[in-house]
Coordinates of C-alpha atoms in Angstrom, one line a residue:
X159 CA 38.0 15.8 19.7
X160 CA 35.0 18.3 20.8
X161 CA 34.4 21.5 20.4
X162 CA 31.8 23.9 22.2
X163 CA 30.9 27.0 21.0
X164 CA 28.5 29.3 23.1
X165 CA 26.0 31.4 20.9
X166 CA 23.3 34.0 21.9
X167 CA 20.5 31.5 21.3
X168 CA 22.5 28.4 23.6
X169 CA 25.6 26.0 23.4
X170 CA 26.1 23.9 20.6
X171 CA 29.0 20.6 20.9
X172 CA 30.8 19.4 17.6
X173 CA 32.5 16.7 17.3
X174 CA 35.7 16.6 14.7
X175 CA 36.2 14.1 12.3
X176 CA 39.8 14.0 12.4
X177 CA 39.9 10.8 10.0
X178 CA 38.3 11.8 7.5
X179 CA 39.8 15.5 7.3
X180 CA 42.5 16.4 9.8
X181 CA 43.8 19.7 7.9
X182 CA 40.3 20.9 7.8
X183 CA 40.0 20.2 11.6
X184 CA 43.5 21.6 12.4
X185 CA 42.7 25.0 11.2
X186 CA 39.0 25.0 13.1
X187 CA 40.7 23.9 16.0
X188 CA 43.6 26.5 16.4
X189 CA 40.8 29.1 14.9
X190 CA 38.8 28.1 18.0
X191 CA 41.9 28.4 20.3
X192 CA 42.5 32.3 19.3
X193 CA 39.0 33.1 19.9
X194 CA 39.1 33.9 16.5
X195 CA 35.1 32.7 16.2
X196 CA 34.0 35.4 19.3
X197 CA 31.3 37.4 18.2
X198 CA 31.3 36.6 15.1
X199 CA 27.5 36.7 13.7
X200 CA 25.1 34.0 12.1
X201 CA 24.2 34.7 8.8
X202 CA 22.8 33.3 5.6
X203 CA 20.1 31.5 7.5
X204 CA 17.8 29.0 5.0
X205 CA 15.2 27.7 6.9
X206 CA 14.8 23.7 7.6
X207 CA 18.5 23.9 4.7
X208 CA 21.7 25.5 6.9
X209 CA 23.2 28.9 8.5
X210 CA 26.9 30.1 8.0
X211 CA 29.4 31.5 10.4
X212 CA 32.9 31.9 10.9
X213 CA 33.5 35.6 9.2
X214 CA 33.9 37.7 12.4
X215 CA 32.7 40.6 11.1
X216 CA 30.1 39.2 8.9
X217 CA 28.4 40.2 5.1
X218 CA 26.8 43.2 6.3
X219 CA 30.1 45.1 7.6
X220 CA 32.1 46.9 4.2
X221 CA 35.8 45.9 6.2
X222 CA 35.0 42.1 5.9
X223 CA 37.5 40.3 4.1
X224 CA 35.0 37.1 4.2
X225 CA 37.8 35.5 7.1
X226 CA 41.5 33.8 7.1
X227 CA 42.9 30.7 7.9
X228 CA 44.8 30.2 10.9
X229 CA 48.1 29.9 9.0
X230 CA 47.2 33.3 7.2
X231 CA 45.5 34.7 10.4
X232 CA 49.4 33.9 11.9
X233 CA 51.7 35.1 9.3
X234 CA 49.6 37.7 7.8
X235 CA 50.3 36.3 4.2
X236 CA 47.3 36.9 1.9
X237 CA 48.5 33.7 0.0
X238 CA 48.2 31.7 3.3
X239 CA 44.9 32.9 3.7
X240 CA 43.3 30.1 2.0
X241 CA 44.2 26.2 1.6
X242 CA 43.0 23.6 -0.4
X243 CA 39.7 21.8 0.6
X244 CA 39.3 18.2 0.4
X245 CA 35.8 16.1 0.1
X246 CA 36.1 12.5 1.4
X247 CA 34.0 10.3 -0.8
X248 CA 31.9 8.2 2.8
X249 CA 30.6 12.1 3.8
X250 CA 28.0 13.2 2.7
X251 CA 25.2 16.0 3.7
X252 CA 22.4 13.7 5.2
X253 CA 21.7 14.7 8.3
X254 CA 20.7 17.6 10.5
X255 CA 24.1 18.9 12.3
X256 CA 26.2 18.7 9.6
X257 CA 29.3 20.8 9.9
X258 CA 31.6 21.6 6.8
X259 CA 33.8 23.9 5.8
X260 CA 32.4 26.8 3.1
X261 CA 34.5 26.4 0.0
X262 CA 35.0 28.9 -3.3
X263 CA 36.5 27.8 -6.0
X264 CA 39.8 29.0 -7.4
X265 CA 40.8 31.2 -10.3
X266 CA 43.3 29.2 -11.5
X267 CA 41.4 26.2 -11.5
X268 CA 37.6 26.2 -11.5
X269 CA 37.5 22.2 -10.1
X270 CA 39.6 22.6 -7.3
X271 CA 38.1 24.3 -4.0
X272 CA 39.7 26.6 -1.1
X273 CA 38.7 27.1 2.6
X274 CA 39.0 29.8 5.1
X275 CA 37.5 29.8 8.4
X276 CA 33.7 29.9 7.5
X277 CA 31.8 26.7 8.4
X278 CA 27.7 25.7 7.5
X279 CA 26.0 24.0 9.7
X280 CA 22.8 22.1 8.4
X281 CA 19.7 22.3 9.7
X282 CA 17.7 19.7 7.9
X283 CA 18.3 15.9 6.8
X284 CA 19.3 15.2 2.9
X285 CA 21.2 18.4 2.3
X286 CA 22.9 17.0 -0.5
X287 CA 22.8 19.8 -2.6
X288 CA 25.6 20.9 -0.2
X289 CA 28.0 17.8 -1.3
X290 CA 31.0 19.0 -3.3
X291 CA 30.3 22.7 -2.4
X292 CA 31.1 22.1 1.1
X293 CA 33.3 20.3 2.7
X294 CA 32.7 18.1 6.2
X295 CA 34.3 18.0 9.2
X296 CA 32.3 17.6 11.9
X297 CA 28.9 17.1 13.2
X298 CA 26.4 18.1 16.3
X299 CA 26.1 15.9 19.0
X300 CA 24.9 18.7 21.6
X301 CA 22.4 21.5 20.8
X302 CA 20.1 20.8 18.8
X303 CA 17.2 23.0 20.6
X304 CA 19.9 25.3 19.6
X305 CA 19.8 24.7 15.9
X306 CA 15.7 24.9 16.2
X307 CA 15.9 28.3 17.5
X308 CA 18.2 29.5 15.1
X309 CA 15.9 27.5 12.3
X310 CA 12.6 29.6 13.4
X311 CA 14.6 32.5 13.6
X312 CA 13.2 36.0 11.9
X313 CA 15.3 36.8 8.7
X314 CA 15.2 39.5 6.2
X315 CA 15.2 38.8 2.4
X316 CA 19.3 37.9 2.5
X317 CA 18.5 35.4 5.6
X318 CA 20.1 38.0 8.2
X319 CA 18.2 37.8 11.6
X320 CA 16.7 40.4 12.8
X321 CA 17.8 40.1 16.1
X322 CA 21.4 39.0 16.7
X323 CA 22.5 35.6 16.9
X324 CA 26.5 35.5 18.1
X325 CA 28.8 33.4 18.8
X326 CA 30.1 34.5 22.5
X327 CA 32.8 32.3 22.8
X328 CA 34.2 28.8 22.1
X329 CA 35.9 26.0 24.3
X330 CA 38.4 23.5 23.3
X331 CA 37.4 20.2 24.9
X332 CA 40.1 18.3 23.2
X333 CA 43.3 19.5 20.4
X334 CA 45.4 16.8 19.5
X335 CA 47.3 19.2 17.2
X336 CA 50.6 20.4 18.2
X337 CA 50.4 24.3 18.2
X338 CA 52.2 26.3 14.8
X339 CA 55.0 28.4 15.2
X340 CA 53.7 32.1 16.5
X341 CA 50.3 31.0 18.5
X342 CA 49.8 32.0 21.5
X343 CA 46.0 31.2 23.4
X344 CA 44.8 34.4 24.4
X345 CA 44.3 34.4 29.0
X346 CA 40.5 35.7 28.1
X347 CA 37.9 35.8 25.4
X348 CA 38.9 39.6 23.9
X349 CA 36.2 41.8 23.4
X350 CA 34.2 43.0 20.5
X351 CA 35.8 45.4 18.4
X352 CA 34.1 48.8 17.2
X353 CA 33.6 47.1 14.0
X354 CA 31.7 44.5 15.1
X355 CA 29.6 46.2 17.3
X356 CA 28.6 48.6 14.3
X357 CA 26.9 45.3 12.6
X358 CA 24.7 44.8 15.9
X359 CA 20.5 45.8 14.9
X360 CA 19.5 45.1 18.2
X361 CA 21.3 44.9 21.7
X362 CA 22.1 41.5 23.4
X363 CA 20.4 43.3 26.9
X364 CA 17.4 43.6 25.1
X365 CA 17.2 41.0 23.6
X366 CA 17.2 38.5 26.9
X367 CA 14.6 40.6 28.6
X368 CA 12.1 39.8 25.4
X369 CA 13.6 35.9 25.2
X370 CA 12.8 36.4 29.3
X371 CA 9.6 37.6 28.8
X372 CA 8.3 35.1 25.5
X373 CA 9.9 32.0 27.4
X374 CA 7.6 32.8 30.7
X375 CA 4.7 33.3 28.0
X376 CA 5.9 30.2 26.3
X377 CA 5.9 27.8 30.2
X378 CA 2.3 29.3 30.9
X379 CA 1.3 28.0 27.7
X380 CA 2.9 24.7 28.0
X381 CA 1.2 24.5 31.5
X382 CA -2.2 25.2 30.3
X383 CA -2.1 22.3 27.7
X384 CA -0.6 20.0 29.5
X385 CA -3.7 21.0 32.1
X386 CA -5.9 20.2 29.7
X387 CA -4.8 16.8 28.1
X388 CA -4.7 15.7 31.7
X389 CA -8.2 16.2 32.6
X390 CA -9.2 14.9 29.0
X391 CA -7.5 11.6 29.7
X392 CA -8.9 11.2 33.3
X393 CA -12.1 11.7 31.9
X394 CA -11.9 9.2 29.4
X395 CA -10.7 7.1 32.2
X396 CA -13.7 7.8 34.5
X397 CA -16.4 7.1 31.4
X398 CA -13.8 3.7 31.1
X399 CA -14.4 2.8 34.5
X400 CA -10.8 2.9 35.4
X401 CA -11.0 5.7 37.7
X402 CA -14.2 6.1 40.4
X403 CA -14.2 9.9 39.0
X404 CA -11.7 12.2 37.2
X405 CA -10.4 14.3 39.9
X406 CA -9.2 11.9 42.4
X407 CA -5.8 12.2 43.8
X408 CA -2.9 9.6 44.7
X409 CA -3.1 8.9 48.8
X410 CA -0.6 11.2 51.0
X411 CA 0.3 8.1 53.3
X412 CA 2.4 6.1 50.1
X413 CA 5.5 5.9 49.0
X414 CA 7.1 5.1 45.8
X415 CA 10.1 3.0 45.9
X416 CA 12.4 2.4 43.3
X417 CA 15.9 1.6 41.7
X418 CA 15.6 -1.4 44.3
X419 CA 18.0 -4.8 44.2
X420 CA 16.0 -7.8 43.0
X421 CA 16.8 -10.0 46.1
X422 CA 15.2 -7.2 48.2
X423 CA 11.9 -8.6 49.3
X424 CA 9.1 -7.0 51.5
X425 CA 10.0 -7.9 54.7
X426 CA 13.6 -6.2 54.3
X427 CA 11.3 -3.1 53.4
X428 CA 8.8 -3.1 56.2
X429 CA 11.7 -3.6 58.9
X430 CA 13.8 -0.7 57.1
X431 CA 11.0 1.9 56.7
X432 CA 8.8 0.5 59.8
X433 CA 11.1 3.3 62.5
X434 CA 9.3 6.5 60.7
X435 CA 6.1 5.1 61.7
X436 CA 3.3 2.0 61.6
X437 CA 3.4 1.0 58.2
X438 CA 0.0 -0.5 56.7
X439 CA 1.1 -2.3 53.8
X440 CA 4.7 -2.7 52.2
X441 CA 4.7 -4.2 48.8
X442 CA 7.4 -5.2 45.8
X443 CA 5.7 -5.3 42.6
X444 CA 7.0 -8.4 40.8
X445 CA 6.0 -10.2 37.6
X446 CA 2.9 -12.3 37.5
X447 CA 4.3 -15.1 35.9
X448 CA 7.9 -15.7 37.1
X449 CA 7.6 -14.0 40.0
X450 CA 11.0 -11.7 39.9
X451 CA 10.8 -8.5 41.4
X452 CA 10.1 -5.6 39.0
X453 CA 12.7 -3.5 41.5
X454 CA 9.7 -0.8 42.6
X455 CA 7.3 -1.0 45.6
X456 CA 4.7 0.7 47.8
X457 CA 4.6 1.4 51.1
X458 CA 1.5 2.2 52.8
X459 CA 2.3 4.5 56.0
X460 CA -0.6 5.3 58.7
X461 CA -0.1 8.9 59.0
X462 CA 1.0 11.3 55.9
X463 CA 3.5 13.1 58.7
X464 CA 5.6 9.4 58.8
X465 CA 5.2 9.3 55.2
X466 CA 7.0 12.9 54.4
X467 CA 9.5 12.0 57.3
X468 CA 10.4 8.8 54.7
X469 CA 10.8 10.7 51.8
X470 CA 13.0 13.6 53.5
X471 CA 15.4 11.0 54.9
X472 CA 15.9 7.5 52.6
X473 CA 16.5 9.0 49.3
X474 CA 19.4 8.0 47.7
X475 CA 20.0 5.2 50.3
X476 CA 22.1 2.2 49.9
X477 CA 19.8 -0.5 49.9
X478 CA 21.4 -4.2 49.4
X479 CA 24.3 -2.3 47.6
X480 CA 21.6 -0.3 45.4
X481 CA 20.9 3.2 45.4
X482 CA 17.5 3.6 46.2
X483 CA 15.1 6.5 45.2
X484 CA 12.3 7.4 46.9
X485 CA 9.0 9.7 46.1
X486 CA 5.2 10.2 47.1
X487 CA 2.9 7.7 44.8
X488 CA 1.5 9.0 42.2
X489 CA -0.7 6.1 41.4
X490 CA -4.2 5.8 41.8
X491 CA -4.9 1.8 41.6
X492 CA -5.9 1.0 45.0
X493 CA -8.4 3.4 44.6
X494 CA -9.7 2.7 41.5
X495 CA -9.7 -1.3 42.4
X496 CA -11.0 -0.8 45.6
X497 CA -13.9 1.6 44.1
X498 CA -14.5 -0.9 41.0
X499 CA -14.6 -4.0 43.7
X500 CA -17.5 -2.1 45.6
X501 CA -19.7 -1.0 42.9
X502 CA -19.4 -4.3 41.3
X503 CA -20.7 -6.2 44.5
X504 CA -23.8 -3.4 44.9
X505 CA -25.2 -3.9 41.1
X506 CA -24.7 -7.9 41.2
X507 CA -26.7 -7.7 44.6
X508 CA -29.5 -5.5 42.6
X509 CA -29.3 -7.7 39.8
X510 CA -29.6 -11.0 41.6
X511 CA -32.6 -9.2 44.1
X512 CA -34.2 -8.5 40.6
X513 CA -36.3 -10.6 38.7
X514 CA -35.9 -8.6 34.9
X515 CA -32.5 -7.6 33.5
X516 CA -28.8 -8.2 35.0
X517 CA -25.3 -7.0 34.7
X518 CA -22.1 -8.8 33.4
X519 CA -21.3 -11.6 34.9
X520 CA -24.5 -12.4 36.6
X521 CA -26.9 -14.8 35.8
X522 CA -29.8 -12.9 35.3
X523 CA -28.2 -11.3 32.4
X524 CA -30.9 -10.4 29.4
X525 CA -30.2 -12.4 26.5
X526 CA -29.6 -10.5 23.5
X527 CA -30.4 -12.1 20.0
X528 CA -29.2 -9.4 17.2
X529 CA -26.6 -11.9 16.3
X530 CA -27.4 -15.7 15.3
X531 CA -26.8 -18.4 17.8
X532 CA -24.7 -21.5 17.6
X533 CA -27.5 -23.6 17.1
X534 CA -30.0 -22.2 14.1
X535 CA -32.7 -24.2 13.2
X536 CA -32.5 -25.5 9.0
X537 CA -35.6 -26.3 7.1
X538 CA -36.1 -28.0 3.5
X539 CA -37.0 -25.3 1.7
X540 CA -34.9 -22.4 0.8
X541 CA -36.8 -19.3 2.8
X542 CA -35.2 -17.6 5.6
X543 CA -35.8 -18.2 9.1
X544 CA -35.3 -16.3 12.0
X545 CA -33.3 -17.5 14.5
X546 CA -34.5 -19.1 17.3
X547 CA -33.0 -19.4 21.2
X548 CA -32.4 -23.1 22.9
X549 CA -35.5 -22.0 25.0
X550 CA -37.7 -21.5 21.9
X551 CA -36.4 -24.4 20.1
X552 CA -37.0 -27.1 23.2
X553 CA -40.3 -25.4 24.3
X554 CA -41.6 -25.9 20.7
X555 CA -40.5 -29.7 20.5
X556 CA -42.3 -29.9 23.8
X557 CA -44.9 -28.7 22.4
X558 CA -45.3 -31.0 19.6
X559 CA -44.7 -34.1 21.5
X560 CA -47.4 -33.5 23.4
X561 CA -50.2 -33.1 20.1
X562 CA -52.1 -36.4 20.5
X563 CA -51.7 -38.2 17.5
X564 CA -55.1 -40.2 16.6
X565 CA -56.8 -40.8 13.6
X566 CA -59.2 -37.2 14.3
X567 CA -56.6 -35.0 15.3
X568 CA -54.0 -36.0 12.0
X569 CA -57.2 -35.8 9.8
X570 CA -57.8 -32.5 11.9
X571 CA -54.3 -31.0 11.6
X572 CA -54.4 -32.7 7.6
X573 CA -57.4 -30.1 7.0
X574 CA -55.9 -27.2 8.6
X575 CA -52.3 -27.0 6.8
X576 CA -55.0 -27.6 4.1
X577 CA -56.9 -24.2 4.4
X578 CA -53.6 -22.5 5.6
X579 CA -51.8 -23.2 2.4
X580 CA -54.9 -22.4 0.7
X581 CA -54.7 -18.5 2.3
X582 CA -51.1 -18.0 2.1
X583 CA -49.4 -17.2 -1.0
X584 CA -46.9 -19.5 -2.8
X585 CA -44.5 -20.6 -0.8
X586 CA -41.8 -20.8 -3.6
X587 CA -42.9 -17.3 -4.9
X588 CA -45.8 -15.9 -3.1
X589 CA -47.8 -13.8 -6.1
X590 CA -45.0 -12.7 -7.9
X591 CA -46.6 -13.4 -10.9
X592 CA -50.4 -13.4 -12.4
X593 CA -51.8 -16.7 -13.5
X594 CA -53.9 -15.1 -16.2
X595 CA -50.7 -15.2 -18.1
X596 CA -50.1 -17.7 -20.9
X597 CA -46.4 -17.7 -20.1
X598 CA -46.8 -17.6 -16.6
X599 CA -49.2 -20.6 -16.7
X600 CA -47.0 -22.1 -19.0
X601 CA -43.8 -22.0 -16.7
X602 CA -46.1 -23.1 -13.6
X603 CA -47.1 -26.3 -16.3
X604 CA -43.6 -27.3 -16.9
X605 CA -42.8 -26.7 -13.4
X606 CA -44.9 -28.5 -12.0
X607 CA -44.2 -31.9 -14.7
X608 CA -40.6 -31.6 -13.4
X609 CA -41.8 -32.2 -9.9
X610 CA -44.0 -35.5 -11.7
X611 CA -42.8 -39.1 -10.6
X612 CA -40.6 -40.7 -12.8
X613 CA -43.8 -43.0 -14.1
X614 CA -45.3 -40.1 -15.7
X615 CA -42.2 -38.9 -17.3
X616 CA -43.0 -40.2 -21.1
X617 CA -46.9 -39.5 -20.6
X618 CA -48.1 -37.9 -24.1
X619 CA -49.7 -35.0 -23.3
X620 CA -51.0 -34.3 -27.2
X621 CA -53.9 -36.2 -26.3
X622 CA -55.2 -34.6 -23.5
X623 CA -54.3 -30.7 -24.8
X624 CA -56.5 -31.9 -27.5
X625 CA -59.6 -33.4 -25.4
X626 CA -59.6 -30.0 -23.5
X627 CA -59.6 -28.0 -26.3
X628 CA -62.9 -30.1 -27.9
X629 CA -64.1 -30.0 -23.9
X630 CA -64.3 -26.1 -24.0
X631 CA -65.6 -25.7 -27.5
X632 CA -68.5 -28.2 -26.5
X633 CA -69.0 -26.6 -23.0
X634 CA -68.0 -30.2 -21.6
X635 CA -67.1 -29.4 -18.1
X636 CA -66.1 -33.2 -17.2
X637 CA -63.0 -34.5 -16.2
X638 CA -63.0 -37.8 -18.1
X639 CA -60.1 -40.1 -17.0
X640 CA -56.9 -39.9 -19.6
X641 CA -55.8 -42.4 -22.0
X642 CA -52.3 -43.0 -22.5
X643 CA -49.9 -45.0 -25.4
X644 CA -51.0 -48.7 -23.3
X645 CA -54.9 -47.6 -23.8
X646 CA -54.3 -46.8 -27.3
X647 CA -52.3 -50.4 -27.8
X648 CA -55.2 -52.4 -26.0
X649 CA -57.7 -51.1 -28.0
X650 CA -55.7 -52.2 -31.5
X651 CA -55.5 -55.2 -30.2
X652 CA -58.7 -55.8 -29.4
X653 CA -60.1 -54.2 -32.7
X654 CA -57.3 -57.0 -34.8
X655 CA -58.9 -59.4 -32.1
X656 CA -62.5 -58.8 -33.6
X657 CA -61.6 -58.8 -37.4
X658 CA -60.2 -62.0 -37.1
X659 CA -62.7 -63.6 -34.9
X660 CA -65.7 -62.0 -37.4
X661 CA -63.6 -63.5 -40.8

């Protein structure tokens, strides 16, 4: 159950939830059927929240009495002008297009709610502050342009647009409600009384030759960008290499065939389109791996007259009981592959003609070494090398294996790592520190005995810190050999040796 309702600013499609509250769509229904909606204004507009309507004179005329039901709008009761609204607990306000029912509450009873014939419609998502105010009934399903239009709208301080937003007139698509006693569907949509054409700020003439004249403006504009983004992304393409240069255009001479049947193949293509002319190339896209048509192809025509002949005459022709359609290519591939094909083979011909440099794909391509190799050379010691090329590293063995290795030229190569260590700083830590230092000297002292074989490691050094002191107090510039714990036992022995031989 539909219904459409034509407004100033475009159509607009609800669907009725005749489930969830079949009184509330009853009375919308038969409202709609009267034309009891026609020209009745859109007011009460909160932007990105809802608008309200249904009242067909409005808030702003002083003879509204805020609308009637369809029972009161038929008997003329003022206690049938109103009927109690019900809220089904699984709607709820969540979504843009929400239509429900405006509700007030009653004197009697401040909990329970009545409805007339004004509906909200919502024009954001999680509306909920709307649940238990208002009660659903339907939603959108067609016109939401139409609810942006009326959501950027110009309002006043109340939320009244300043130019008129109507409903013109409303169509039941589908009432499976019997008809009450006393209505009768009016033969054509009446027209607006004097009282609601008193509410009108601006005329509905005027207001389509500025919508006219700001929806031309509006298609320029649209034009112009779209202009630009195109030639942006063919750029970007041509500095990609995916287009020879950014204002090439698809060939005249193909067509674009599509909507085909799968067991359509090219011959069947060539022997259909081959009587508008001599046909170059005919080709079904299909999918690189299984091979199954893609249902497009190409055909390549020899003249661009044969081509337009094509197009004018086997659109929407049945193919191998399939509908085909048919347009002029708009793709640039051939072009671009052919182009790319040729100015690969012209810079691999100057690269290979070339002795220096290259280009991908070529064997004469530079090496580049920013980034380390598979294969780095590791030394002993923890400094950092730089990283060497296969080329390097097998020229420099080369190298080596050729030294000669007699008894001169090792005691040759022996004296120069000699003087070369000698002029280059320490290894370990070049001169990070000064050797005038006691605690420098010191650390260098106890580095050095933990680099001393393992025969030296209980040597008493008391000794021989002693000797040196007594060496530099005497001026004694020798290096007399040191004595350690097994000298010192010999000589006892010897000494016990003598006492007992002289008693």
């Amino acid at each position: 159950m539909s219904v459409l309702l034509e407004t100033t600013a475009g159509d607009i499609v609800i669907d009725l939830l005749v489930d969830y509250a079949p009184k509330m769509c009853e009375n919308f229904l038969k409202l709609c059927k009267v034309k009891y909606y026609n020209f009745s204004p859109i007011h009460s507009i909160q932007k990105s929240f809802s608008f309200q309507t249904g009242d067909p004179l409005g808030p702003m005329s002083a003879q509204s009495d805020g609308g009637t039901s369809i029972w009161g709008h038929l008997s003329g009761n003022p206690a049938d002008k109103t009927f109690p609204a019900l809220f089904h607990p699984k709607l709820k306000h969540l979504e843009r297009g929400t239509v429900s029912m405006a509700t007030a509450p009653t004197p009697a009873d401040p909990e329970s709610r009545v409805a007339g014939s004004q509906f909200i419609v919502t024009l954001g998502d999680n509306t909920d502050y709307l649940d238990g105010k208002a009660a659903i009934f339907g939603k959108v399903v067609e016109g939401f342009d139409v609810l942006e239009k009326i959501n950027d709208a110009i309002v006043d301080e109340r939320g009244h647009p300043l130019v008129d937003i109507r409903i013109k007139h409303t169509v039941i698509l589908d009432d499976p409600y019997p008809d009450p006693a006393g209505l009768r569907e009016p033969s054509a949509s009446p027209p607006p009384t004097k009282a609601q054409l008193a509410t009108v700020r601006i005329a509905e003439g005027e207001e389509l030759v500025d919508e006219e004249a700001s929806e031309e403006a509006a298609l320029l504009a649209e034009k112009r960008r779209k202009e630009r983004e195109a030639a942006a992304q063919a750029l970007t393409l041509e500095m990609m290499g995916d287009l020879p240069f950014a204002e090439v255009k698809p060939p005249e001479n193909v067509l674009f065939v599509c909507k085909l049947n799968p067991v359509t193949t090219d011959e069947d293509l060539e022997l259909i389109f081959s009587r508008f002319g001599k046909i170059l190339s005919c080709e079904v896209i299909r999918d690189q791996k299984t091979g199954d048509s893609l249902q497009y192809a190409f055909i390549e025509f020899e003249d661009k007259k044969s081509c337009e002949e094509a197009y004018y005459k086997m659109d929407q022709v049945l193919i191998d009981d399939r509908r085909i359609h048919v347009d002029f290519s708009q793709s640039v591939s051939r072009l671009s592959e052919v182009w790319r094909d040729d100015t690969n083979k012209k810079r691999k011909k100057a690269a290979a003609s070339t002795s220096g440099g290259g280009w991908g794909g070529v064997k004469e391509l530079e090496k580049w070494r920013k980034y380390r190799n598979e294969y780095v050379e590791h030394k002993d010691d923890d400094d950092y090398e730089m990283v060497h090329g296969m080329e390097d590293i097998r020229d420099r063995h080369t190298t080596q294996s050729s030294r000669p290795s007699g008894p001169n030229d090792r005691d040759k190569r022996r004296e120069a790592d000699r003087s070369q260590t000698e002029r280059s700083p320490d290894r370990r830590g070049g001169d990070r520190y000064n050797k005038s230092n006691p605690n420098e000297r010191r650390r260098d002292t106890d580095r050095r005995r933990s680099r001393s074989p393992r025969g030296d490691r209980y040597r008493d050094t008391r000794n021989d810190r002693r000797g040196d002191f007594e060496r530099s107090r005497h001026g004694d510039d020798r290096n007399p050999p040191r004595r350690d714990r097994r000298d010192h036992d010999r000589r006892d022995e010897r000494d016990r040796d003598r006492y007992r031989s002289g008693s």
